[in-house]
mmCIF file of C-alpha atoms in Angstrom:
data_model
loop_
_atom_site.group_PDB
_atom_site.id
_atom_site.type_symbol
_atom_site.label_atom_id
_atom_site.label_comp_id
_atom_site.label_asym_id
_atom_site.label_seq_id
_atom_site.Cartn_x
_atom_site.Cartn_y
_atom_site.Cartn_z
ATOM 1 C CA UNK A 328 0.000 0.000 0.000
ATOM 2 C CA UNK A 329 2.951 2.321 0.528
ATOM 3 C CA UNK A 330 3.888 2.322 -3.145
ATOM 4 C CA UNK A 331 0.482 3.494 -4.489
ATOM 5 C CA UNK A 332 0.365 6.119 -1.740
ATOM 6 C CA UNK A 333 3.741 7.457 -2.846
ATOM 7 C CA UNK A 334 2.601 7.528 -6.473
ATOM 8 C CA UNK A 335 -0.533 9.477 -5.518
ATOM 9 C CA UNK A 336 1.540 11.943 -3.482
ATOM 10 C CA UNK A 337 3.867 12.528 -6.415
ATOM 11 C CA UNK A 338 0.960 13.003 -8.824
ATOM 12 C CA UNK A 339 -0.551 15.530 -6.414
ATOM 13 C CA UNK A 340 2.831 17.320 -6.260
ATOM 14 C CA UNK A 341 2.959 17.551 -2.481
ATOM 15 C CA UNK A 342 5.732 19.927 -1.352
ATOM 16 C CA UNK A 343 8.523 17.423 -0.563
ATOM 17 C CA UNK A 344 8.040 15.571 -3.847
ATOM 18 C CA UNK A 345 7.544 18.779 -5.841
ATOM 19 C CA UNK A 346 10.721 20.346 -4.466
ATOM 20 C CA UNK A 347 12.605 17.114 -5.131
ATOM 21 C CA UNK A 348 11.290 17.239 -8.682
ATOM 22 C CA UNK A 349 12.514 20.851 -8.867
ATOM 23 C CA UNK A 350 15.993 19.819 -7.739
ATOM 24 C CA UNK A 351 16.023 17.087 -10.394
ATOM 25 C CA UNK A 352 14.788 19.561 -13.019
ATOM 26 C CA UNK A 353 17.489 22.007 -11.983
ATOM 27 C CA UNK A 354 20.115 19.289 -12.223
ATOM 28 C CA UNK A 355 18.816 18.426 -15.687
ATOM 29 C CA UNK A 356 19.108 22.097 -16.676
ATOM 30 C CA UNK A 357 22.727 22.135 -15.527
ATOM 31 C CA UNK A 358 23.306 18.786 -17.233
ATOM 32 C CA UNK A 359 21.849 20.165 -20.448
ATOM 33 C CA UNK A 360 24.364 22.992 -20.248
ATOM 34 C CA UNK A 361 27.153 20.454 -19.852
ATOM 35 C CA UNK A 362 25.708 18.328 -22.638
ATOM 36 C CA UNK A 363 25.623 21.358 -24.926
ATOM 37 C CA UNK A 364 29.274 21.944 -24.140
ATOM 38 C CA UNK A 365 30.255 18.335 -24.777
ATOM 39 C CA UNK A 366 28.015 17.512 -27.725
ATOM 40 C CA UNK A 367 28.651 20.823 -29.459
ATOM 41 C CA UNK A 368 32.426 20.675 -29.406
ATOM 42 C CA UNK A 369 32.469 22.316 -32.819
ATOM 43 C CA UNK A 370 31.258 25.552 -31.188
ATOM 44 C CA UNK A 371 34.053 27.440 -29.486
ATOM 45 C CA UNK A 372 33.508 29.592 -26.419
ATOM 46 C CA UNK A 373 34.722 32.570 -28.452
ATOM 47 C CA UNK A 374 31.884 32.014 -30.940
ATOM 48 C CA UNK A 375 29.297 31.844 -28.169
ATOM 49 C CA UNK A 376 30.649 34.950 -26.423
ATOM 50 C CA UNK A 377 30.796 36.829 -29.718
ATOM 51 C CA UNK A 378 27.186 35.895 -30.443
ATOM 52 C CA UNK A 379 26.122 36.974 -26.955
ATOM 53 C CA UNK A 380 27.825 40.320 -27.438
ATOM 54 C CA UNK A 381 26.220 40.801 -30.865
ATOM 55 C CA UNK A 382 22.719 39.998 -29.619
ATOM 56 C CA UNK A 383 22.872 42.051 -26.424
ATOM 57 C CA UNK A 384 24.405 45.001 -28.289
ATOM 58 C CA UNK A 385 21.549 44.901 -30.811
ATOM 59 C CA UNK A 386 19.002 44.786 -27.978
ATOM 60 C CA UNK A 387 20.678 47.741 -26.293
ATOM 61 C CA UNK A 388 20.641 49.662 -29.566
ATOM 62 C CA UNK A 389 16.906 49.028 -29.878
ATOM 63 C CA UNK A 390 16.385 50.675 -26.485
ATOM 64 C CA UNK A 391 18.229 53.789 -27.641
ATOM 65 C CA UNK A 392 16.122 54.000 -30.801
ATOM 66 C CA UNK A 393 19.012 53.266 -33.144
ATOM 67 C CA UNK A 394 18.190 52.206 -36.677
ATOM 68 C CA UNK A 395 17.554 48.508 -36.969
ATOM 69 C CA UNK A 396 20.190 46.397 -38.706
ATOM 70 C CA UNK A 397 19.234 44.501 -41.837
ATOM 71 C CA UNK A 398 17.673 41.096 -41.307
ATOM 72 C CA UNK A 399 19.953 38.183 -42.130
ATOM 73 C CA UNK A 400 19.854 34.415 -41.783
ATOM 74 C CA UNK A 401 20.983 34.371 -38.165
ATOM 75 C CA UNK A 402 20.086 30.810 -37.172
ATOM 76 C CA UNK A 403 23.272 29.166 -35.906
ATOM 77 C CA UNK A 404 21.996 25.924 -34.415
ATOM 78 C CA UNK A 405 24.513 24.851 -31.783
ATOM 79 C CA UNK A 406 25.550 28.413 -30.952
ATOM 80 C CA UNK A 407 21.920 29.453 -30.477
ATOM 81 C CA UNK A 408 21.319 26.492 -28.143
ATOM 82 C CA UNK A 409 24.319 27.485 -26.024
ATOM 83 C CA UNK A 410 23.142 31.108 -25.869
ATOM 84 C CA UNK A 411 19.631 30.011 -24.813
ATOM 85 C CA UNK A 412 21.023 27.829 -22.000
ATOM 86 C CA UNK A 413 23.296 30.673 -20.835
ATOM 87 C CA UNK A 414 20.291 33.003 -20.757
ATOM 88 C CA UNK A 415 18.319 30.405 -18.745
ATOM 89 C CA UNK A 416 21.088 29.965 -16.180
ATOM 90 C CA UNK A 417 21.648 33.726 -15.890
ATOM 91 C CA UNK A 418 17.940 34.438 -15.453
ATOM 92 C CA UNK A 419 17.604 31.638 -12.891
ATOM 93 C CA UNK A 420 20.479 33.140 -10.878
ATOM 94 C CA UNK A 421 19.036 36.644 -11.227
ATOM 95 C CA UNK A 422 15.562 35.460 -10.245
ATOM 96 C CA UNK A 423 16.581 33.748 -7.023
ATOM 97 C CA UNK A 424 19.395 36.179 -6.228
ATOM 98 C CA UNK A 425 17.130 39.230 -6.315
ATOM 99 C CA UNK A 426 14.324 37.318 -4.610
ATOM 100 C CA UNK A 427 16.400 36.198 -1.637
ATOM 101 C CA UNK A 428 18.732 39.185 -1.450
ATOM 102 C CA UNK A 429 16.359 42.067 -2.170
ATOM 103 C CA UNK A 430 12.670 41.279 -2.604
ATOM 104 C CA UNK A 431 12.075 39.043 0.421
ATOM 105 C CA UNK A 432 13.890 41.482 2.766
ATOM 106 C CA UNK A 433 11.682 44.201 1.255
ATOM 107 C CA UNK A 434 8.667 42.015 1.987
ATOM 108 C CA UNK A 435 9.595 41.742 5.659
ATOM 109 C CA UNK A 436 9.478 45.541 5.771
ATOM 110 C CA UNK A 437 6.229 45.986 3.824
ATOM 111 C CA UNK A 438 4.216 43.126 5.310
ATOM 112 C CA UNK A 439 2.356 43.386 8.631
ATOM 113 C CA UNK A 440 4.420 42.617 11.722
ATOM 114 C CA UNK A 441 2.543 39.332 12.147
ATOM 115 C CA UNK A 442 3.727 38.022 8.779
ATOM 116 C CA UNK A 443 4.810 34.419 8.350
ATOM 117 C CA UNK A 444 7.743 32.956 6.439
ATOM 118 C CA UNK A 445 5.320 31.669 3.797
ATOM 119 C CA UNK A 446 3.933 35.185 3.257
ATOM 120 C CA UNK A 447 7.447 36.581 2.827
ATOM 121 C CA UNK A 448 8.175 33.814 0.324
ATOM 122 C CA UNK A 449 5.031 34.610 -1.663
ATOM 123 C CA UNK A 450 5.752 38.349 -1.556
ATOM 124 C CA UNK A 451 9.197 37.687 -3.053
ATOM 125 C CA UNK A 452 7.719 35.421 -5.713
ATOM 126 C CA UNK A 453 5.062 37.936 -6.793
ATOM 127 C CA UNK A 454 7.553 40.806 -6.847
ATOM 128 C CA UNK A 455 9.928 38.715 -8.941
ATOM 129 C CA UNK A 456 7.156 37.689 -11.349
ATOM 130 C CA UNK A 457 6.010 41.297 -11.759
ATOM 131 C CA UNK A 458 9.601 42.301 -12.531
ATOM 132 C CA UNK A 459 10.149 39.474 -15.032
ATOM 133 C CA UNK A 460 6.858 39.877 -16.877
ATOM 134 C CA UNK A 461 7.132 43.663 -16.874
ATOM 135 C CA UNK A 462 10.673 43.703 -18.266
ATOM 136 C CA UNK A 463 9.819 41.069 -20.881
ATOM 137 C CA UNK A 464 6.776 43.049 -22.018
ATOM 138 C CA UNK A 465 8.806 46.264 -22.284
ATOM 139 C CA UNK A 466 11.463 44.501 -24.365
ATOM 140 C CA UNK A 467 8.763 43.041 -26.607
ATOM 141 C CA UNK A 468 7.085 46.429 -27.078
ATOM 142 C CA UNK A 469 10.403 47.935 -28.148
ATOM 143 C CA UNK A 470 11.564 45.129 -30.440
ATOM 144 C CA UNK A 471 8.487 43.553 -32.050
ATOM 145 C CA UNK A 472 6.647 46.634 -33.440
ATOM 146 C CA UNK A 473 9.864 47.601 -35.283
ATOM 147 C CA UNK A 474 9.487 44.622 -37.593
ATOM 148 C CA UNK A 475 8.155 45.438 -41.097
ATOM 149 C CA UNK A 476 5.838 42.405 -41.138
ATOM 150 C CA UNK A 477 3.995 43.081 -37.883
ATOM 151 C CA UNK A 478 0.666 43.945 -39.573
ATOM 152 C CA UNK A 479 -1.542 42.932 -41.344
ATOM 153 C CA UNK A 480 -1.515 39.338 -40.154
ATOM 154 C CA UNK A 481 -1.276 38.034 -43.713
ATOM 155 C CA UNK A 482 2.382 39.117 -43.616
ATOM 156 C CA UNK A 483 3.007 36.563 -40.860
ATOM 157 C CA UNK A 484 2.595 33.873 -43.535
ATOM 158 C CA UNK A 485 3.287 35.498 -46.889
ATOM 159 C CA UNK A 486 6.412 34.032 -48.460
ATOM 160 C CA UNK A 487 6.534 31.091 -46.044
ATOM 161 C CA UNK A 488 7.663 27.821 -47.578
ATOM 162 C CA UNK A 489 7.134 24.247 -46.351
ATOM 163 C CA UNK A 490 9.595 22.736 -45.710
ATOM 164 C CA UNK A 491 11.433 25.880 -44.570
ATOM 165 C CA UNK A 492 14.035 27.277 -46.926
ATOM 166 C CA UNK A 493 17.344 28.682 -45.697
ATOM 167 C CA UNK A 494 17.099 31.282 -48.458
ATOM 168 C CA UNK A 495 13.503 32.321 -47.786
ATOM 169 C CA UNK A 496 12.480 35.627 -46.264
ATOM 170 C CA UNK A 497 11.172 33.853 -43.151
ATOM 171 C CA UNK A 498 14.707 32.630 -42.439
ATOM 172 C CA UNK A 499 15.802 36.236 -41.892
ATOM 173 C CA UNK A 500 16.095 37.609 -38.360
ATOM 174 C CA UNK A 501 17.287 40.908 -36.971
ATOM 175 C CA UNK A 502 19.688 40.578 -34.055
ATOM 176 C CA UNK A 503 17.425 42.390 -31.575
ATOM 177 C CA UNK A 504 14.504 40.085 -32.437
ATOM 178 C CA UNK A 505 16.695 37.000 -32.142
ATOM 179 C CA UNK A 506 17.897 38.169 -28.732
ATOM 180 C CA UNK A 507 14.287 38.663 -27.602
ATOM 181 C CA UNK A 508 13.336 35.133 -28.722
ATOM 182 C CA UNK A 509 16.273 33.412 -27.016
ATOM 183 C CA UNK A 510 15.792 35.470 -23.846
ATOM 184 C CA UNK A 511 12.118 34.493 -23.765
ATOM 185 C CA UNK A 512 13.003 30.829 -24.210
ATOM 186 C CA UNK A 513 15.567 31.094 -21.416
ATOM 187 C CA UNK A 514 13.025 32.753 -19.123
ATOM 188 C CA UNK A 515 10.497 29.961 -19.510
ATOM 189 C CA UNK A 516 13.191 27.293 -19.246
ATOM 190 C CA UNK A 517 14.246 28.619 -15.852
ATOM 191 C CA UNK A 518 10.556 29.084 -14.998
ATOM 192 C CA UNK A 519 9.934 25.335 -15.266
ATOM 193 C CA UNK A 520 12.567 24.769 -12.575
ATOM 194 C CA UNK A 521 11.618 27.766 -10.415
ATOM 195 C CA UNK A 522 7.948 26.763 -10.365
ATOM 196 C CA UNK A 523 8.955 23.477 -8.716
ATOM 197 C CA UNK A 524 10.963 25.230 -6.004
ATOM 198 C CA UNK A 525 8.278 27.751 -5.021
ATOM 199 C CA UNK A 526 5.443 27.396 -2.512
ATOM 200 C CA UNK A 527 2.628 25.041 -3.438
ATOM 201 C CA UNK A 528 0.248 26.366 -6.103
ATOM 202 C CA UNK A 529 -3.332 25.312 -6.767
ATOM 203 C CA UNK A 530 -2.624 25.236 -10.491
ATOM 204 C CA UNK A 531 0.880 23.762 -10.427
ATOM 205 C CA UNK A 532 0.103 21.190 -13.140
ATOM 206 C CA UNK A 533 -1.647 23.762 -15.365
ATOM 207 C CA UNK A 534 1.255 26.181 -14.941
ATOM 208 C CA UNK A 535 3.808 23.543 -15.915
ATOM 209 C CA UNK A 536 1.697 22.556 -18.929
ATOM 210 C CA UNK A 537 1.628 26.243 -19.893
ATOM 211 C CA UNK A 538 5.413 26.626 -19.498
ATOM 212 C CA UNK A 539 6.257 23.429 -21.386
ATOM 213 C CA UNK A 540 3.771 24.220 -24.166
ATOM 214 C CA UNK A 541 5.246 27.698 -24.526
ATOM 215 C CA UNK A 542 8.772 26.255 -24.701
ATOM 216 C CA UNK A 543 7.666 23.766 -27.362
ATOM 217 C CA UNK A 544 6.025 26.544 -29.385
ATOM 218 C CA UNK A 545 9.111 28.747 -29.209
ATOM 219 C CA UNK A 546 11.337 25.839 -30.233
ATOM 220 C CA UNK A 547 9.122 24.848 -33.173
ATOM 221 C CA UNK A 548 8.585 28.432 -34.318
ATOM 222 C CA UNK A 549 12.331 29.080 -34.227
ATOM 223 C CA UNK A 550 13.444 25.887 -35.946
ATOM 224 C CA UNK A 551 10.647 25.912 -38.571
ATOM 225 C CA UNK A 552 10.691 29.659 -39.296
ATOM 226 C CA UNK A 553 7.446 30.627 -37.564
ATOM 227 C CA UNK A 554 9.196 33.420 -35.699
ATOM 228 C CA UNK A 555 6.681 36.049 -36.785
ATOM 229 C CA UNK A 556 3.674 34.498 -35.102
ATOM 230 C CA UNK A 557 5.919 33.252 -32.300
ATOM 231 C CA UNK A 558 6.903 36.739 -31.153
ATOM 232 C CA UNK A 559 3.311 37.953 -31.498
ATOM 233 C CA UNK A 560 2.215 35.229 -29.063
ATOM 234 C CA UNK A 561 5.075 36.138 -26.713
ATOM 235 C CA UNK A 562 4.138 39.788 -26.490
ATOM 236 C CA UNK A 563 0.455 38.962 -25.899
ATOM 237 C CA UNK A 564 1.089 36.581 -22.994
ATOM 238 C CA UNK A 565 3.079 38.992 -20.801
ATOM 239 C CA UNK A 566 1.140 42.180 -19.935
ATOM 240 C CA UNK A 567 -1.777 40.738 -17.936
ATOM 241 C CA UNK A 568 0.498 39.130 -15.341
ATOM 242 C CA UNK A 569 2.007 42.455 -14.262
ATOM 243 C CA UNK A 570 -1.151 43.905 -12.619
ATOM 244 C CA UNK A 571 -1.967 40.429 -11.281
ATOM 245 C CA UNK A 572 1.228 40.251 -9.253
ATOM 246 C CA UNK A 573 0.984 43.902 -8.239
ATOM 247 C CA UNK A 574 -2.500 43.121 -6.903
ATOM 248 C CA UNK A 575 -1.087 40.211 -4.915
ATOM 249 C CA UNK A 576 1.673 42.412 -3.478
ATOM 250 C CA UNK A 577 -0.955 44.930 -2.352
ATOM 251 C CA UNK A 578 -3.065 42.144 -0.892
ATOM 252 C CA UNK A 579 -0.151 40.774 1.125
ATOM 253 C CA UNK A 580 0.574 44.349 2.352
ATOM 254 C CA UNK A 581 -3.117 44.755 3.364
ATOM 255 C CA UNK A 582 -3.659 47.548 0.803
ATOM 256 C CA UNK A 583 -6.927 45.929 -0.276
ATOM 257 C CA UNK A 584 -8.387 48.921 -2.113
ATOM 258 C CA UNK A 585 -5.322 49.232 -4.330
ATOM 259 C CA UNK A 586 -5.281 45.471 -4.785
ATOM 260 C CA UNK A 587 -8.839 45.599 -6.111
ATOM 261 C CA UNK A 588 -7.886 48.286 -8.649
ATOM 262 C CA UNK A 589 -4.966 46.232 -9.911
ATOM 263 C CA UNK A 590 -7.240 43.197 -10.099
ATOM 264 C CA UNK A 591 -9.679 45.108 -12.324
ATOM 265 C CA UNK A 592 -6.746 46.106 -14.550
ATOM 266 C CA UNK A 593 -5.600 42.492 -14.617
ATOM 267 C CA UNK A 594 -9.040 41.173 -15.586
ATOM 268 C CA UNK A 595 -9.409 43.733 -18.373
ATOM 269 C CA UNK A 596 -5.926 43.195 -19.808
ATOM 270 C CA UNK A 597 -6.295 39.410 -19.541
ATOM 271 C CA UNK A 598 -9.597 39.496 -21.445
ATOM 272 C CA UNK A 599 -8.279 41.789 -24.201
ATOM 273 C CA UNK A 600 -4.887 40.149 -24.786
ATOM 274 C CA UNK A 601 -5.709 36.496 -24.151
ATOM 275 C CA UNK A 602 -9.381 36.107 -25.069
ATOM 276 C CA UNK A 603 -9.702 38.648 -27.896
ATOM 277 C CA UNK A 604 -6.290 39.156 -29.516
ATOM 278 C CA UNK A 605 -4.795 35.733 -28.842
ATOM 279 C CA UNK A 606 -7.771 33.797 -30.318
ATOM 280 C CA UNK A 607 -7.308 35.880 -33.474
ATOM 281 C CA UNK A 608 -3.699 34.671 -33.617
ATOM 282 C CA UNK A 609 -4.901 31.067 -33.255
ATOM 283 C CA UNK A 610 -7.445 31.630 -36.056
ATOM 284 C CA UNK A 611 -4.733 33.094 -38.272
ATOM 285 C CA UNK A 612 -2.412 30.135 -37.647
ATOM 286 C CA UNK A 613 -5.198 27.631 -38.325
ATOM 287 C CA UNK A 614 -7.014 29.170 -41.279
ATOM 288 C CA UNK A 615 -5.235 32.211 -42.717
ATOM 289 C CA UNK A 616 -1.887 30.417 -42.945
ATOM 290 C CA UNK A 617 -3.514 27.576 -44.901
ATOM 291 C CA UNK A 618 -4.003 29.996 -47.812
ATOM 292 C CA UNK A 619 -0.221 30.284 -48.235
ATOM 293 C CA UNK A 620 1.132 26.745 -47.769
ATOM 294 C CA UNK A 621 0.112 23.160 -47.042
ATOM 295 C CA UNK A 622 0.337 21.864 -43.492
ATOM 296 C CA UNK A 623 2.661 19.108 -42.408
ATOM 297 C CA UNK A 624 3.331 17.557 -38.999
ATOM 298 C CA UNK A 625 5.234 20.607 -37.596
ATOM 299 C CA UNK A 626 2.472 22.963 -38.735
ATOM 300 C CA UNK A 627 -0.324 20.919 -37.169
ATOM 301 C CA UNK A 628 1.746 20.507 -34.019
ATOM 302 C CA UNK A 629 2.097 24.279 -33.701
ATOM 303 C CA UNK A 630 -1.630 24.766 -34.225
ATOM 304 C CA UNK A 631 -2.421 22.104 -31.621
ATOM 305 C CA UNK A 632 -0.121 23.712 -29.053
ATOM 306 C CA UNK A 633 -1.716 27.108 -29.703
ATOM 307 C CA UNK A 634 -5.107 25.562 -28.926
ATOM 308 C CA UNK A 635 -3.712 24.050 -25.705
ATOM 309 C CA UNK A 636 -2.699 27.540 -24.583
ATOM 310 C CA UNK A 637 -6.124 28.885 -25.567
ATOM 311 C CA UNK A 638 -7.893 26.268 -23.439
ATOM 312 C CA UNK A 639 -5.689 27.231 -20.490
ATOM 313 C CA UNK A 640 -6.569 30.913 -20.948
ATOM 314 C CA UNK A 641 -10.286 30.067 -20.944
ATOM 315 C CA UNK A 642 -9.876 27.942 -17.815
ATOM 316 C CA UNK A 643 -7.998 30.708 -16.006
ATOM 317 C CA UNK A 644 -10.508 33.352 -17.081
ATOM 318 C CA UNK A 645 -13.309 31.255 -15.568
ATOM 319 C CA UNK A 646 -11.415 31.398 -12.263
ATOM 320 C CA UNK A 647 -10.952 35.154 -12.665
ATOM 321 C CA UNK A 648 -14.702 35.569 -13.110
ATOM 322 C CA UNK A 649 -15.270 33.690 -9.840
ATOM 323 C CA UNK A 650 -13.066 36.195 -8.037
ATOM 324 C CA UNK A 651 -14.746 39.139 -9.782
ATOM 325 C CA UNK A 652 -18.199 37.910 -8.735
ATOM 326 C CA UNK A 653 -17.071 37.596 -5.106
ATOM 327 C CA UNK A 654 -15.497 41.051 -5.271
ATOM 328 C CA UNK A 655 -18.450 42.863 -6.852
ATOM 329 C CA UNK A 656 -21.444 41.041 -5.387
ATOM 330 C CA UNK A 657 -20.153 40.054 -1.958
ATOM 331 C CA UNK A 658 -17.441 42.623 -1.301
ATOM 332 C CA UNK A 659 -14.853 39.955 -0.494
ATOM 333 C CA UNK A 660 -11.144 40.745 -0.681
ATOM 334 C CA UNK A 661 -9.416 39.974 -3.960
ATOM 335 C CA UNK A 662 -7.709 36.590 -4.036
ATOM 336 C CA UNK A 663 -5.893 34.946 -6.894
ATOM 337 C CA UNK A 664 -7.663 31.606 -7.263
ATOM 338 C CA UNK A 665 -5.558 31.019 -10.344
ATOM 339 C CA UNK A 666 -2.292 30.441 -8.488
ATOM 340 C CA UNK A 667 -2.440 31.228 -4.775
ATOM 341 C CA UNK A 668 -0.815 28.729 -2.491
ATOM 342 C CA UNK A 669 -2.949 25.887 -1.203
ATOM 343 C CA UNK A 670 -1.469 26.782 2.173
ATOM 344 C CA UNK A 671 -3.768 29.825 2.117
ATOM 345 C CA UNK A 672 -6.800 27.650 2.757
ATOM 346 C CA UNK A 673 -8.400 28.136 6.172
ATOM 347 C CA UNK A 674 -7.427 25.642 8.842
ATOM 348 C CA UNK A 675 -11.033 24.473 9.129
ATOM 349 C CA UNK A 676 -11.106 23.732 5.412
ATOM 350 C CA UNK A 677 -7.931 21.687 5.625
ATOM 351 C CA UNK A 678 -9.286 19.704 8.551
ATOM 352 C CA UNK A 679 -12.448 18.989 6.589
ATOM 353 C CA UNK A 680 -10.355 17.590 3.781
#
């Protein structure tokens, strides 16, 4: 009987097993970095460092408003994989370094004197998430609208060939856009590990499905020259999470009125970006793209993954509506039923379970 009980506990992602899984995932991330180094012996460290410098310089130039460099075929396979892993490791270190060294100490100052260690942990997590999503959205707003094919949506597919051609216009990438894509991939790669190390979430499985689906979409879009729709999806998925985590920070600090305002902003931005604009992107990938080329396995895989993300957005919006109804009709304090810790449940409720 002990073995089935252990299996059930693992499937339910109870804290000890979830954190152990996070340690294993982190070890796999480090192992992947070592594997990249060993298996990609043809890529010298000088090449990787030169590529890093080129990409980050282009991103910095975009922030200053400098003229965009001409798009070239910038896919470098092994070098790109090494850069993505370096970004993931750097972002993981930055995430937990700022969380433990800056944000959690700030939380001890901002939270009520009766705060618990779990509340400090959640304050640090929400502050870190707001910072990550906010910075990613700002980078996307600076880089993506500069692209000549951003609108109308027909340009996302016009000139696309199946199978992808190394000489086609969809093989061309500007350095700032390439940097944004690899940074985004690195952020979600470290997010898979970080999610396992954080406090228990009600939607842990859904969040990991979301992260892994996003990683798969980025990988497929990059390797099969769907970068145009890929970056559009990226920029749409970021903005709503900023007011969400700001609302949670206000809630933890007992600034309930401000938390409610941020929650309204979150609900509005979530509805517009993820249930109005994002479904249009899914429609374009499913139907508009079919006017320009025939679908193969990679194309149908991308479409399927886009629908997986859409189902998740609909599920989360249903939870948001539950909170909104409680807030408007019953005057209850805002609570994030989408991802708050299960440790937040009242003691009586836990006993009943």
